[in-house]
Amino acid sequence: MSKNNDQTRKKIVDFVDGIMPELETLHQTIHFQPELSLQEIKAADALCSFLDLKGFMVERGLAGLPTSFRADSGPPAKRPRAAILAEYDALPAIGHACGHSVIAAAAAGAGAALAGLFPKLPASVVGTPAEEAGVGKISMLEAGVFEDIDAAMMVHPSSKRQVVRLFLGVMQVEYVFKGKASHAAAFPEGGVNALDAAVLFYTGMSALRQQLRDEVRVHAIIRDGGKAANIIPERSEISCMVRALDLDVLADAAMKVDACARGAAKATGCRLSIRRPEPLVAPFLVNRELAAIYEENVRALGLEPFYGPEDKNIGSSDVGNLSQALPCIHPHVPISAPHEVAIHTREFEKAAGGKAGKKAVREGAILLALTALEVLTDGPRFKKIVKEFESGKKARGKGLGQAG
């Protein structure tokens, strides 16, 4: 059971309730001024100003990302240090239909509660921009921003209050076939048809799906298939995404897709180039011990978690890379009844910006503060968190290397 007693929980609940007008303003400011990945200037300014006023030491522009930040409270060298993650980028056309405005305000509220009530405990709020582009956390991780962080956590709005949700790792790949142009009617024998290679590849990839594990997803589009119908296409391009819940499975599936492309190139006489333009987004590794602490606090507040498949209707997130480097959780807080509102829709954007979004900010701030507090004060429990993480470290490192 959670080590947080009723008095401690009441202190945190009362503190968050006391700053809810500020958190609501912060939430609304971010929500109704949506900014795309790496353009979150107003959101980062609002969050950093809020945390500065709450006593945090704020550093901005980390890892070469102008809208990133890290806000620290407590003794700089003391360990363990817990990080609460904030995301705040929006989607094109439909704004905060992923609810990052809720994530950001909840993270700021949790951080403020820890700094205000327990100023001698080492806690951080880390602003990770460009989650929708899949680059923020990866860049910050590679730059060493999380080197002294021992556990990280965040909440995400959803139609369900769910403690554990998985994310698929994803590898983006671009396949370019190069042939030879020729008049399609007068001299077809003089051409090498790059579009034929793309079609063969796409067909082979579609057939491959039947032989892949249930968790694997492969999806693609033909970006370039020629310029005119009377010219044998000399160039074609397919953009593909390969996803899986396991790094080794992801690497194996990607190699099989590559083989389909090479076969199509050989069959048509085209030259093939394969490019992986984005960093690998790793699968999310849930730290079950840390998730258990969060769930215990959910129940201690009289709330009921939703129990359903952890791997159903899931996408990908750069938090996966962070979870491969340190213990992480990514629970969901509800902004509607189960199955009522789907993410990345205008309906979700409306719910996240309304009363339901405000309630989610409050719930997320309280639960993150309670969970982080336990990580920082319960030594034996923290050792269990670390032991669980370390037990799978070798296998994770191997898989990440293969997939990259």
Short mmCIF file of C-alpha atoms in Angstrom, two decimals, residues 22-23 25-52 58-61 65-71 86-91 95-96 99-108 125-131:
data_model
loop_
_atom_site.label_atom_id
_atom_site.label_comp_id
_atom_site.label_asym_id
_atom_site.label_seq_id
_atom_site.Cartn_x
_atom_site.Cartn_y
_atom_site.Cartn_z
CA GLU A 22 -3.42 29.64 -11.48
CA LEU A 23 -3.33 26.19 -13.04
CA THR A 25 -5.20 30.07 -16.27
CA LEU A 26 -2.02 28.24 -17.32
CA HIS A 27 -4.05 25.45 -18.90
CA GLN A 28 -6.32 27.83 -20.79
CA THR A 29 -3.40 29.99 -21.96
CA ILE A 30 -1.71 26.97 -23.51
CA HIS A 31 -4.88 25.32 -24.79
CA PHE A 32 -6.33 28.31 -26.63
CA GLN A 33 -3.03 29.44 -28.12
CA PRO A 34 -1.98 26.15 -29.73
CA GLU A 35 1.57 26.02 -31.08
CA LEU A 36 3.11 23.35 -33.25
CA SER A 37 6.20 21.29 -32.43
CA LEU A 38 9.31 23.42 -31.70
CA GLN A 39 7.19 26.57 -31.97
CA GLU A 40 5.76 26.41 -28.43
CA ILE A 41 7.13 29.81 -27.42
CA LYS A 42 4.09 31.10 -25.50
CA ALA A 43 3.53 27.75 -23.77
CA ALA A 44 7.16 27.49 -22.64
CA ASP A 45 7.13 31.12 -21.46
CA ALA A 46 3.96 30.58 -19.43
CA LEU A 47 5.23 27.37 -17.83
CA CYS A 48 8.66 28.76 -17.01
CA SER A 49 7.20 31.96 -15.53
CA PHE A 50 4.84 29.92 -13.34
CA LEU A 51 7.61 27.61 -12.09
CA ASP A 52 9.99 30.50 -11.47
CA VAL A 58 14.68 27.30 -14.45
CA GLU A 59 17.03 26.60 -17.36
CA ARG A 60 15.77 27.01 -20.91
CA GLY A 61 16.85 26.08 -24.40
CA LEU A 65 15.68 23.12 -28.52
CA PRO A 66 14.62 26.72 -27.83
CA THR A 67 11.28 25.74 -26.28
CA SER A 68 12.66 23.08 -23.92
CA PHE A 69 13.33 23.69 -20.23
CA ARG A 70 14.19 22.09 -16.93
CA ALA A 71 13.01 23.51 -13.61
CA ALA A 86 5.46 18.40 -19.45
CA GLU A 87 4.40 18.27 -23.10
CA TYR A 88 2.80 21.32 -24.74
CA ASP A 89 2.89 21.09 -28.53
CA ALA A 90 -0.33 21.02 -30.51
CA LEU A 91 -1.53 19.40 -33.72
CA GLY A 95 -4.99 22.33 -31.87
CA HIS A 96 -4.69 20.54 -28.53
CA GLY A 99 -4.55 17.24 -24.67
CA HIS A 100 -1.00 18.41 -24.12
CA SER A 101 -2.36 21.53 -22.46
CA VAL A 102 -3.65 19.24 -19.70
CA ILE A 103 -0.30 17.44 -19.46
CA ALA A 104 1.60 20.70 -19.08
CA ALA A 105 -0.66 22.24 -16.44
CA ALA A 106 -0.80 19.00 -14.41
CA ALA A 107 2.99 18.71 -14.46
CA ALA A 108 3.39 22.31 -13.34
CA VAL A 125 9.68 19.62 -14.00
CA VAL A 126 11.12 18.97 -17.44
CA GLY A 127 9.54 20.64 -20.45
CA THR A 128 9.84 18.34 -23.44
CA PRO A 129 8.71 20.01 -26.68
CA ALA A 130 7.81 18.44 -30.02
CA GLU A 131 6.31 15.17 -28.81
#
